[in-house]
Structure formats: structure tokens, C-alpha cells
Amino acid sequence: MTEMATAAGTSSGNGIVGSKSEQAYQAVKTRIVEGTYTPGYRLVLAKIAEDLGVSVVPVREAIRRLEAEGLVKFERNVGATVSGIDPTEYLYTMQTLSIVEGAATALSAPLIGAADIARARAVNEEMRECLQHFDPIRFTRLNQDFHSVLFEHCPNPHILDLVHRGWNRLASLRSSVFRFVPGRAHNSVDEHEALLRLIETGADADTIEKAARLHRSATLDAYLAQAKNL
């Protein structure tokens, strides 16, 4: 009886730890992705545990998961710190996304209705207003909302899956690229409007796909140009 109770208690305890570990993982990852914890930020386990109201154990498990994902690294005599953005990984992700998102947008175009256009244009106007007191994190969220309207009707589920994977990878890279090249944001808003006009006027698929790809590539080019000066 005692052995059964002990076993049950251990199982229950593991379940609780797992749940708290997941909570800690999600909380720390969100802070990294949103830029609260910037590249190089030292992750003090005891402080994070105190902030989250948990013990150090689930935080340690969360940090290990984030290290496996490349978001955290361990440095000698320093401990766990937030990893910087890998320029090569960003390059590959953006190149891939420009291809698959361009295709998804072109395939979606015939299925995009007036209500979708109005929704995308409203988001783009929010982005334009955001330029006045620039917030790169908010701008990046709005940017994803805008593009989601344009590719979400893609009838090819495999291409759509690749697009979502690309956006998720960008999030894991914390690529609010507009933080590094804020000037690019103004051009991005104008290019969004140009894309909407192409779709509204029934431009052919090749024209729409090329415009969407060039739009994505221009952001990558701006980042790479800036990175050379860092």
C-alpha cells in the first residue's frame, strides 16, 4: 500500500513538474522571441524562477529545451545566455520563405475577396501609423497578420505548411529584422499596398508571385547590407 502510494505520488509529482516546466519554457521562449530577453542576456535561473513563481527545477528543464532549439547557449564563467541571431540561418530561412510564400500568395490571389483586401489594407494602415512611433515588435506582428491574409487561402496544403514553418523559424530566430533596419519598414508598407493593388486588379499569377518574392528579398537584402556594417 505504501509502495503504491509512493509510486502514485512520484508519478503525480512528475506530472506537476512537467506542467511547470512547460509553463517556464513557454514564458522564457516568449520573452526571448519578443525581445524582452535580448541576445547576450544572462538567464539567471533563480531570478526567472522567482518571477514565474516556480522552483529552479522546471526553469532548468526549460533552459535545456531552449538550448536544444538554439535559442540559448552556455558560456564558461557566465552561464546561460540568450543566443544571437545566426545570419546564415536567417539568410536560408528568408530565401526559402520568399519562394514558398510567393507561390502561396499567387495561388491564393484568385480566392482573395473584397473583405480580405479590406482586412489586409486595414492592417497595413496600422503598420503605417506604427511608423510614427516605431515599435519593431508590434510592426513585425502586424506584418505577419498582413501576409497571413494574402497566403491563408492557398489551396495547396503542402506549400502552406512550408510557409507556416518558415514563419515559425523566423520567430525562433527572433527576427524582428525591422529592429536592425527600421528604414526598411517604410518601404515595406508601400510594397504591401502595391501587392494589394495587383491582387485587386486581377494581375496574373506570375506577376503576383514575383512581386511577393521581391518584397521578401528586399527585406533580406536590407538586413544583409546592415549586417556588413556591424
Backbone as numpy.savetxt, mean C-alpha at the origin, in Angstrom:
# Nx Ny Nz CAx CAy CAz Cx Cy Cz
-7.62 -35.88 35.53 -8.46 -34.69 35.53 -7.59 -33.45 35.53
-6.58 -33.49 36.42 -5.67 -32.35 36.50 -4.91 -32.18 35.20
-4.45 -33.31 34.60 -3.71 -33.26 33.35 -4.57 -32.68 32.22
-5.85 -33.10 32.20 -6.76 -32.61 31.17 -6.98 -31.12 31.34
-7.14 -30.68 32.59 -7.37 -29.28 32.86 -6.14 -28.46 32.46
-4.97 -29.03 32.79 -3.73 -28.34 32.44 -3.58 -28.21 30.94
-3.89 -29.31 30.23 -3.79 -29.29 28.78 -4.75 -28.28 28.18
-5.97 -28.27 28.72 -6.97 -27.33 28.23 -6.53 -25.90 28.47
-5.94 -25.68 29.67 -5.48 -24.34 30.00 -4.37 -23.90 29.08
-3.47 -24.83 28.74 -2.37 -24.50 27.85 -2.89 -24.15 26.47
-3.86 -24.96 25.99 -4.43 -24.70 24.67 -5.11 -23.35 24.64
-5.88 -23.07 25.74 -6.57 -21.79 25.81 -5.58 -20.65 25.85
-4.49 -20.89 26.63 -3.48 -19.84 26.74 -2.84 -19.55 25.39
-2.57 -20.63 24.63 -1.96 -20.43 23.32 -2.88 -19.67 22.40
-4.19 -19.97 22.52 -5.16 -19.28 21.68 -5.18 -17.79 21.97
-5.10 -17.44 23.25 -5.10 -16.03 23.65 -3.85 -15.33 23.14
-2.71 -16.01 23.32 -1.46 -15.42 22.86 -1.51 -15.19 21.36
-2.02 -16.23 20.64 -2.12 -16.10 19.19 -2.97 -14.92 18.79
-4.08 -14.72 19.48 -4.99 -13.61 19.18 -4.30 -12.28 19.45
-3.63 -12.18 20.57 -2.93 -10.94 20.91 -1.75 -10.70 19.98
-1.12 -11.79 19.56 -0.01 -11.68 18.63 -0.51 -11.11 17.30
-1.66 -11.58 16.85 -2.25 -11.08 15.61 -2.61 -9.61 15.74
-3.17 -9.23 16.88 -3.52 -7.83 17.12 -2.27 -6.95 17.10
-1.20 -7.45 17.76 0.04 -6.68 17.79 0.63 -6.57 16.39
0.56 -7.66 15.64 1.07 -7.68 14.27 0.35 -6.64 13.41
-0.97 -6.66 13.46 -1.76 -5.73 12.65 -1.50 -4.28 13.06
-1.39 -4.04 14.36 -1.18 -2.68 14.86 0.18 -2.13 14.43
1.23 -2.93 14.60 2.58 -2.47 14.24 2.70 -2.32 12.73
2.15 -3.27 11.98 2.23 -3.20 10.52 1.53 -1.95 10.01
0.37 -1.64 10.58 -0.37 -0.44 10.16 0.46 0.80 10.40
1.11 0.87 11.54 1.93 2.05 11.85 3.13 2.18 10.92
3.65 1.03 10.48 4.76 1.06 9.54 4.28 1.51 8.16
3.21 0.88 7.69 2.67 1.18 6.37 2.22 2.64 6.26
1.59 3.15 7.31 1.07 4.52 7.27 2.14 5.57 7.55
3.33 5.12 7.93 4.42 6.07 8.13 4.59 6.59 9.54
3.79 6.08 10.48 3.96 6.49 11.88 5.33 6.03 12.37
5.67 4.77 12.01 7.02 4.26 12.27 7.79 4.40 10.95
8.68 5.34 10.88 9.41 5.63 9.65 10.62 4.71 9.50
11.19 4.60 8.29 12.39 3.78 8.10 13.49 4.16 9.09
14.05 3.15 9.76 15.10 3.39 10.74 14.57 3.53 12.16
13.24 3.63 12.30 12.64 3.80 13.63 12.93 2.56 14.48
13.39 2.78 15.71 13.71 1.67 16.60 12.44 1.16 17.28
12.19 -0.12 17.14 10.99 -0.74 17.70 11.32 -1.31 19.08
10.99 -0.56 20.11 11.25 -1.00 21.49 10.06 -1.84 21.94
10.29 -3.12 22.12 9.21 -4.06 22.40 8.41 -3.68 23.63
9.09 -3.32 24.71 8.40 -2.99 25.95 7.48 -1.78 25.77
7.95 -0.79 25.03 7.15 0.42 24.80 5.93 0.10 23.94
6.13 -0.69 22.89 5.01 -1.06 22.03 3.99 -1.88 22.82
4.49 -2.81 23.63 3.59 -3.64 24.45 2.77 -2.77 25.39
3.42 -1.78 25.98 2.70 -0.86 26.87 1.63 -0.08 26.11
1.99 0.41 24.93 1.03 1.17 24.12 -0.18 0.33 23.73
0.06 -0.95 23.45 -1.02 -1.83 22.98 -1.76 -2.52 24.13
-1.20 -2.41 25.33 -1.84 -3.04 26.48 -1.71 -4.54 26.50
-0.57 -5.03 26.00 -0.32 -6.47 26.00 1.06 -6.72 26.58
1.42 -8.00 26.73 2.75 -8.33 27.22 3.74 -8.25 26.06
5.01 -8.44 26.39 6.06 -8.37 25.36 6.02 -9.57 24.43
5.50 -10.71 24.91 5.52 -11.95 24.13 4.82 -11.81 22.78
3.55 -11.38 22.73 2.90 -11.25 21.42 3.54 -10.19 20.52
4.12 -9.17 21.13 4.81 -8.14 20.34 6.05 -8.74 19.69
6.76 -9.56 20.44 7.96 -10.21 19.90 7.58 -11.10 18.72
6.48 -11.84 18.85 6.02 -12.70 17.76 5.64 -11.86 16.54
5.00 -10.73 16.79 4.60 -9.85 15.69 5.82 -9.30 14.96
6.84 -8.93 15.71 8.05 -8.37 15.12 8.75 -9.43 14.27
8.72 -10.68 14.72 9.34 -11.76 13.94 8.62 -11.94 12.61
7.30 -11.87 12.63 6.52 -11.98 11.38 6.86 -10.83 10.44
6.97 -9.65 11.00 7.26 -8.47 10.17 8.68 -8.53 9.61
9.59 -9.15 10.38 10.95 -9.33 9.88 10.93 -10.28 8.68
10.15 -11.36 8.78 10.04 -12.32 7.68 9.47 -11.68 6.42
8.63 -10.66 6.60 8.03 -9.95 5.47 8.92 -8.84 4.93
10.02 -8.59 5.62 10.95 -7.58 5.15 10.65 -6.17 5.63
9.66 -6.03 6.51 9.31 -4.70 7.01 10.16 -4.28 8.20
10.77 -5.27 8.84 11.59 -5.01 10.02 12.93 -5.72 9.85
13.99 -5.13 10.38 15.30 -5.79 10.37 15.95 -5.63 11.74
16.86 -6.52 12.05 17.58 -6.46 13.32 18.99 -5.96 13.07
19.40 -4.97 13.86 20.75 -4.43 13.75 21.51 -4.68 15.05
22.77 -5.01 14.91 23.60 -5.27 16.09 23.68 -4.02 16.96
23.53 -4.21 18.25 23.59 -3.14 19.26 22.45 -2.12 19.13
21.51 -2.41 18.29 20.37 -1.50 18.12 19.06 -2.24 18.39
18.93 -3.42 17.81 17.69 -4.18 17.95 16.84 -4.09 16.70
15.54 -4.20 16.88 14.62 -4.18 15.75 14.37 -2.76 15.28
14.50 -2.55 13.97 14.20 -1.24 13.39 13.36 -1.44 12.14
12.67 -0.39 11.74 11.86 -0.43 10.53 12.77 -0.38 9.30
12.55 -1.29 8.39 13.38 -1.35 7.18 13.09 -0.16 6.27
14.09 0.21 5.49 13.89 1.24 4.49 13.24 0.65 3.25
12.81 1.51 2.35 12.22 1.05 1.10 13.32 0.51 0.20
13.12 -0.68 -0.33 14.08 -1.29 -1.23 13.84 -0.74 -2.64
14.74 0.10 -3.17 14.52 0.72 -4.48 14.32 -0.30 -5.60
15.05 -1.42 -5.52 14.93 -2.44 -6.56 13.56 -3.10 -6.53
13.10 -3.43 -5.32 11.78 -4.05 -5.17 10.69 -3.08 -5.62
10.85 -1.81 -5.30 9.88 -0.81 -5.72 9.85 -0.71 -7.25
11.04 -0.73 -7.86 11.15 -0.67 -9.32 10.38 -1.83 -9.96
10.64 -3.04 -9.49 9.99 -4.22 -10.09 8.48 -4.19 -9.87
8.08 -3.77 -8.68 6.65 -3.72 -8.39 5.93 -2.71 -9.28
6.51 -1.54 -9.43 5.89 -0.51 -10.25 5.88 -0.89 -11.73
6.95 -1.50 -12.21 6.98 -1.94 -13.60 5.88 -2.97 -13.87
5.75 -3.91 -12.96 4.73 -4.95 -13.12 3.33 -4.34 -13.04
3.13 -3.46 -12.05 1.82 -2.87 -11.86 1.41 -2.01 -13.05
2.38 -1.34 -13.66 2.04 -0.50 -14.81 1.47 -1.34 -15.95
1.98 -2.56 -16.08 1.52 -3.46 -17.15 0.14 -4.03 -16.82
0.01 -4.64 -15.64 -1.25 -5.32 -15.33 -2.38 -4.34 -15.04
-2.06 -3.21 -14.40 -3.12 -2.24 -14.12 -3.56 -1.54 -15.40
-2.61 -1.31 -16.31 -2.97 -0.73 -17.59 -3.93 -1.63 -18.34
-3.64 -2.93 -18.33 -4.51 -3.90 -19.01 -5.88 -3.96 -18.33
-5.87 -3.97 -16.99 -7.14 -4.05 -16.25 -8.01 -2.83 -16.50
-7.39 -1.66 -16.56 -8.13 -0.42 -16.81 -8.74 -0.43 -18.20
-7.97 -0.89 -19.20 -8.48 -0.95 -20.57 -9.64 -1.93 -20.68
-9.54 -3.07 -20.01 -10.61 -4.06 -20.06 -11.85 -3.58 -19.30
-11.63 -2.77 -18.28 -12.75 -2.25 -17.49 -13.52 -1.15 -18.20
-12.80 -0.39 -19.04 -13.35 0.83 -19.63 -14.76 0.70 -20.21
-15.05 -0.34 -21.01 -16.39 -0.44 -21.58 -17.48 -0.67 -20.53
-17.07 -1.10 -19.34 -18.03 -1.42 -18.27 -18.17 -0.29 -17.25
-17.40 0.77 -17.44 -17.44 1.90 -16.51 -18.57 2.84 -16.91
-19.52 3.03 -16.00 -20.68 3.87 -16.29 -20.51 5.29 -15.79
-21.54 6.09 -16.01 -21.52 7.50 -15.61 -21.34 7.65 -14.10
-21.97 6.76 -13.33 -21.86 6.84 -11.87 -20.42 6.58 -11.43
-19.75 5.65 -12.10 -18.35 5.34 -11.78 -17.46 6.54 -12.10
-17.70 7.13 -13.26 -16.93 8.31 -13.66 -17.10 9.43 -12.63
-18.34 9.63 -12.21 -18.62 10.69 -11.22 -17.91 10.39 -9.90
-17.90 9.12 -9.51 -17.24 8.74 -8.26 -15.74 8.96 -8.35
-15.14 8.55 -9.47 -13.70 8.73 -9.65 -13.34 10.21 -9.70
-14.16 10.99 -10.38 -13.87 12.43 -10.50 -13.99 13.11 -9.13
-14.93 12.67 -8.31 -15.08 13.24 -6.97 -13.84 12.94 -6.13
-13.31 11.72 -6.26 -12.09 11.36 -5.53 -10.92 12.20 -6.02
-10.85 12.39 -7.33 -9.76 13.19 -7.88 -9.82 14.64 -7.42
-11.03 15.14 -7.23 -11.18 16.50 -6.71 -10.70 16.58 -5.26
-10.95 15.51 -4.51 -10.42 15.47 -3.14 -8.90 15.49 -3.17
-8.33 14.78 -4.14 -6.87 14.77 -4.28 -6.35 16.16 -4.62
-7.09 16.86 -5.47 -6.69 18.21 -5.85 -6.72 19.14 -4.63
-7.76 19.00 -3.81 -7.87 19.81 -2.60 -6.75 19.47 -1.61
-6.36 18.20 -1.61 -5.31 17.72 -0.70 -3.96 18.37 -1.03
-3.81 18.84 -2.26 -2.55 19.46 -2.68 -2.28 20.76 -1.93
-3.35 21.42 -1.47 -3.21 22.72 -0.81 -2.46 22.60 0.51
-2.77 21.58 1.28 -2.06 21.29 2.53 -1.65 19.82 2.43
-0.56 19.59 1.72 -0.26 18.24 1.25 -0.03 17.23 2.37
-0.80 16.13 2.27 -0.67 14.99 3.18 -0.42 13.77 2.31
0.83 13.33 2.19 1.15 12.22 1.28 0.43 10.92 1.60
0.18 10.66 2.89 -0.50 9.42 3.25 -1.95 9.45 2.77
-2.64 10.56 3.04 -4.03 10.69 2.59 -4.09 10.70 1.06
-3.17 11.38 0.43 -3.15 11.46 -1.02 -2.98 10.06 -1.62
-2.13 9.25 -1.01 -1.90 7.89 -1.50 -3.16 7.04 -1.36
-3.86 7.19 -0.24 -5.12 6.44 -0.06 -6.13 6.84 -1.12
-6.27 8.14 -1.35 -7.20 8.63 -2.36 -6.79 8.14 -3.75
-5.50 8.10 -3.99 -4.99 7.63 -5.27 -5.42 6.19 -5.53
-5.34 5.36 -4.50 -5.77 3.97 -4.65 -7.28 3.90 -4.88
-8.04 4.73 -4.16 -9.48 4.76 -4.35 -9.83 5.13 -5.79
-9.12 6.11 -6.33 -9.38 6.55 -7.70 -9.14 5.40 -8.68
-7.96 4.80 -8.59 -7.63 3.75 -9.56 -8.51 2.51 -9.39
-8.95 2.27 -8.17 -9.84 1.12 -7.95 -11.12 1.23 -8.78
-11.63 2.45 -8.89 -12.84 2.67 -9.68 -12.58 2.29 -11.14
-11.38 2.57 -11.62 -11.07 2.34 -13.02 -10.76 0.88 -13.36
-10.24 0.13 -12.40 -9.91 -1.26 -12.74 -10.84 -2.30 -12.09
-11.73 -1.87 -11.20 -12.52 -2.84 -10.45 -13.52 -3.62 -11.30
-13.87 -3.12 -12.50 -14.80 -3.83 -13.37 -14.10 -4.77 -14.33
-12.79 -4.92 -14.18 -12.05 -5.81 -15.08 -12.66 -7.21 -15.07
-13.07 -7.71 -16.24 -13.76 -9.01 -16.29 -12.80 -10.20 -16.18
-11.50 -9.95 -16.26 -10.52 -11.04 -16.15 -10.04 -11.14 -14.70
-10.50 -12.15 -13.97 -10.16 -12.25 -12.54 -8.67 -12.47 -12.28
-7.97 -13.08 -13.24 -6.54 -13.33 -13.04 -5.75 -12.02 -13.10
-6.10 -11.18 -14.07 -5.42 -9.88 -14.16 -5.77 -9.03 -12.94
-7.03 -9.06 -12.54 -7.46 -8.28 -11.38 -6.72 -8.72 -10.12
-6.51 -10.02 -9.99 -5.76 -10.54 -8.83 -4.34 -10.01 -8.83
-3.71 -9.96 -10.00 -2.35 -9.44 -10.09 -2.29 -7.96 -9.72
-3.33 -7.21 -10.10 -3.37 -5.79 -9.74 -3.45 -5.63 -8.23
-4.33 -6.39 -7.60 -4.46 -6.32 -6.15 -3.15 -6.72 -5.45
-2.50 -7.73 -5.99 -1.22 -8.15 -5.42 -0.19 -7.03 -5.51
-0.21 -6.33 -6.65 0.72 -5.21 -6.82 0.48 -4.11 -5.83
-0.79 -3.74 -5.63 -1.12 -2.69 -4.66 -0.75 -3.12 -3.24
-0.98 -4.40 -2.92 -0.62 -4.90 -1.59 0.89 -4.85 -1.38
1.62 -5.15 -2.45 3.08 -5.10 -2.33 3.56 -3.67 -2.13
2.91 -2.73 -2.81 3.26 -1.33 -2.61 3.02 -0.91 -1.17
1.91 -1.39 -0.61 1.59 -1.06 0.78 2.66 -1.61 1.72
3.12 -2.83 1.45 4.14 -3.43 2.31 5.46 -2.68 2.18
5.65 -2.01 1.03 6.87 -1.21 0.84 6.72 0.19 1.43
5.50 0.48 1.95 5.19 1.79 2.49 5.43 2.86 1.43
5.05 2.53 0.21 5.41 3.42 -0.89 4.44 4.57 -1.07
4.38 5.44 -0.08 3.76 6.73 -0.33 4.83 7.52 -1.06
4.99 7.18 -2.34 6.06 7.78 -3.12 5.94 9.30 -3.15
4.71 9.79 -2.95 4.48 11.23 -2.98 5.15 11.94 -1.80
5.56 11.16 -0.79 6.33 11.72 0.31 7.71 12.15 -0.18
8.25 11.39 -1.15 9.58 11.65 -1.67 9.56 12.61 -2.87
8.49 12.54 -3.65 8.38 13.42 -4.82 7.01 14.11 -4.81
6.80 15.02 -3.85 5.48 15.67 -3.73 5.07 16.43 -4.99
6.04 16.91 -5.76 5.71 17.63 -6.99 5.00 16.76 -8.00
5.22 15.47 -7.92 4.58 14.52 -8.84 3.06 14.48 -8.63
2.61 14.82 -7.44 1.18 14.75 -7.11 0.35 15.66 -8.02
0.83 16.84 -8.33 0.08 17.77 -9.18 -0.14 17.17 -10.57
0.94 16.62 -11.14 0.81 16.01 -12.47 -0.10 14.79 -12.43
-0.04 14.05 -11.33 -0.86 12.85 -11.20 -2.35 13.18 -11.28
-2.76 14.23 -10.60 -4.17 14.65 -10.61 -4.61 15.02 -12.03
-3.76 15.75 -12.75 -4.08 16.13 -14.12 -4.17 14.91 -15.04
-3.28 13.96 -14.84 -3.30 12.74 -15.65 -4.55 11.90 -15.35
-5.01 11.94 -14.11 -6.25 11.25 -13.76 -7.42 11.79 -14.58
-7.50 13.11 -14.66 -8.59 13.73 -15.41 -8.50 13.35 -16.89
-7.28 13.30 -17.41 -7.09 12.91 -18.81 -7.56 11.47 -19.04
-7.27 10.60 -18.09 -7.72 9.21 -18.19 -9.25 9.13 -18.20
-9.88 9.90 -17.33 -11.33 9.90 -17.25 -11.95 10.39 -18.57
-11.33 11.39 -19.17 -11.87 11.91 -20.44 -11.76 10.86 -21.55
-10.66 10.11 -21.55 -10.50 9.05 -22.54 -11.61 8.00 -22.41
-11.89 7.63 -21.17 -12.92 6.62 -20.93 -14.30 7.17 -21.28
-14.56 8.41 -20.89 -15.85 9.05 -21.17 -16.12 9.14 -22.67
-15.10 9.42 -23.44 -15.29 9.64 -24.88 -15.17 8.35 -25.69
-15.03 7.22 -25.00 -15.00 5.93 -25.69 -13.73 5.66 -26.47
-12.60 6.13 -25.96 -11.32 5.87 -26.63 -11.08 4.37 -26.73
-10.29 3.96 -27.71 -10.05 2.52 -27.89 -9.18 1.97 -26.77
-9.22 0.65 -26.61 -8.54 -0.01 -25.49 -7.04 0.25 -25.48
-6.42 0.25 -26.66 -4.97 0.46 -26.71 -4.58 1.85 -26.19
-5.38 2.86 -26.55 -5.11 4.23 -26.11 -5.23 4.35 -24.59
-6.28 3.74 -24.05 -6.51 3.79 -22.60 -5.41 3.04 -21.85
-5.06 1.87 -22.36 -4.02 1.08 -21.70 -2.68 1.82 -21.72
-2.35 2.43 -22.85 -1.08 3.17 -22.95 -1.07 4.34 -21.99
-2.18 5.07 -21.89 -2.26 6.23 -20.99 -2.11 5.79 -19.54
-2.75 4.67 -19.17 -2.68 4.17 -17.80 -1.26 3.71 -17.47
-0.61 3.07 -18.44 0.76 2.60 -18.21 1.74 3.77 -18.08
1.59 4.77 -18.94 2.47 5.92 -18.88 2.28 6.70 -17.58
1.04 6.73 -17.10 0.74 7.41 -15.84 1.50 6.75 -14.69
1.46 5.43 -14.66 2.17 4.70 -13.61 3.68 4.84 -13.78
4.15 4.73 -15.01 5.58 4.82 -15.28 6.15 6.19 -14.92
5.35 7.24 -15.11 5.80 8.60 -14.79 6.08 8.75 -13.31
5.27 8.10 -12.48 5.50 8.14 -11.03 6.80 7.42 -10.69
7.02 6.27 -11.32 8.25 5.53 -11.10 9.46 6.35 -11.54
9.37 6.98 -12.70 10.49 7.79 -13.21 10.81 8.94 -12.25
9.77 9.55 -11.71 9.98 10.67 -10.78 10.69 10.19 -9.52
10.30 9.02 -9.03 10.93 8.46 -7.84 12.39 8.13 -8.10
12.67 7.48 -9.23 14.04 7.08 -9.55 14.94 8.29 -9.73
14.40 9.34 -10.34 15.17 10.57 -10.51 15.52 11.20 -9.17
14.56 11.19 -8.26 14.78 11.74 -6.92 15.77 10.88 -6.14
15.65 9.57 -6.29 16.51 8.65 -5.54 17.98 8.85 -5.90
18.26 9.24 -7.12 19.64 9.47 -7.54 20.27 10.64 -6.79
19.41 11.54 -6.31 19.91 12.75 -5.63 20.01 12.59 -4.13
19.55 11.43 -3.63 19.56 11.22 -2.17 20.95 10.84 -1.69
